[in-house]
Amino acid sequence: MKKRFGLSVAALLTIGILSACGNGNDAATGTGDSNDKTITVMASGVSDGNQGVFLKSFKEIVEKENPGYTVETTLLPDDQYYTALKSKLSTGQAPDIFLVQPKKASASSVEEMAKAGYIADLTDLENWDTIIDQGKADMSYEGNPYAVSSSVGVLGTWYNKDLFKENGIEIPTNWQEFLDACQTLKDAGVTPIVMGDKDSYMIQFGMYQVAANQVYPKNDAFDDQLYTGETKLSDDEWVNTITMYKELYDKGYVTTNSLGLGQAQAQQLFVDGEAAMIFDGDFSYTALEGSPFDLGFMALPANTEGETYISAATGAGFAISAESEHLEDIKAIFNEMMDGSSELYDAWIKTATSFTTVKGVELSNEVFQDIVPAFEAGRSFYWSNQAWPSGTETEMQSKFSEMIGTGKISPEDVAEAMQKKFEELK
């Protein structure tokens, strides 16, 4: 399992994910009756987010270039999408195209969907080789491609450059410097970090950044070895990771009511200047770009020594239902989506907020410039949950919430619970 992005930025950047547009030829429009051809597409997100905007373009382009086709799109909030998808799959009503997670990232991961026979093998995609190796590996099962993703998602620390400047803070380069910066802000009456831990998945946004510096640089095969028993989530590496992240809460650097705030509320407080930082992803750029201050994005410097590592991973991508009546037509559409020149390609590439999975595309948003050196140097590790059985991360979130909410359990207890859940699920 490849852990690092040892690619140049130019090779890291480019396109990424979903469905498609035909070019009007027979392959794209089908060879049967041209009437009443309906392609259904299902994704998670919001209407003004990357997926929502893309789905609108996808529908317009496919219907324009493929007379006789109708595209029906369904966009659901993240917390509803996977429940709805599970229901549709179990009743034999799967959409033609739907969103899946990379690796083992959830019950709807590419590996789980492929093993269950829900998604089609895409080995014959002509433009598959336009994707970087990491993007290929994360969307494959047993060496065969099953989904296409546009983006390399990056977890990071969004920060208010104006507040940093006002308080004489330079971008910290290690954990102690980061703690010092937080204390400086706190002493000045500024909340250092706001988090929306009521949406417990946000706990991953900080935790995996710490893990990228404390677990994997020492042993990039750590997760592989979980399955052989050579390592455990209760080992010192993860106990230390949990302890470091807890320190931010213990010292009052994170909003005391984080368990009562959702992600959207936390983001708004950050935008309103009520806190100097928020741990989130590049995928939240659209929610934060309207900030009335100079917006920055950096890696959480959870390194106690040496250079900071980035937490980055292939983003969710789209697969084709194995039962789709339009399988070959949609494959042709996927090929055009990755062709590097079509109208659909232009729409698709915009779904990647920072880095993309297609070769040769330059960084499109300067706000992410500070993390480029880490990619160029290969200092990057995937999100931890992508290598765990789905549900392990949920246990981590639950126990961490209990720890910071009640103070009755320790980092060792959290780590032991994670290992126990891993053993149950693996």
Short mmCIF file of N, CA and C in Angstrom, two decimals, residues 33 65 137 155 197 229 301 349:
data_model
loop_
_atom_site.label_atom_id
_atom_site.label_comp_id
_atom_site.label_asym_id
_atom_site.label_seq_id
_atom_site.Cartn_x
_atom_site.Cartn_y
_atom_site.Cartn_z
N ASP A 33 -32.37 2.58 -29.09
CA ASP A 33 -33.37 3.63 -29.21
C ASP A 33 -32.83 4.90 -28.56
N GLU A 65 -25.03 17.38 -25.55
CA GLU A 65 -24.19 16.68 -26.52
C GLU A 65 -24.71 15.29 -26.85
N ALA A 137 -4.37 3.82 -7.37
CA ALA A 137 -4.33 2.81 -6.32
C ALA A 137 -5.51 2.95 -5.36
N LEU A 155 -6.21 17.80 4.51
CA LEU A 155 -6.61 18.31 5.82
C LEU A 155 -5.57 19.32 6.26
N ASP A 197 -17.22 19.96 17.04
CA ASP A 197 -17.14 18.54 17.37
C ASP A 197 -18.48 17.88 17.60
N GLY A 229 -0.95 -8.02 12.94
CA GLY A 229 -0.71 -8.04 14.37
C GLY A 229 0.64 -7.48 14.78
N PRO A 301 1.52 21.81 12.42
CA PRO A 301 2.90 21.37 12.64
C PRO A 301 3.00 20.47 13.88
N ILE A 349 -12.58 19.51 -13.83
CA ILE A 349 -11.33 19.90 -13.18
C ILE A 349 -11.57 20.92 -12.08
#
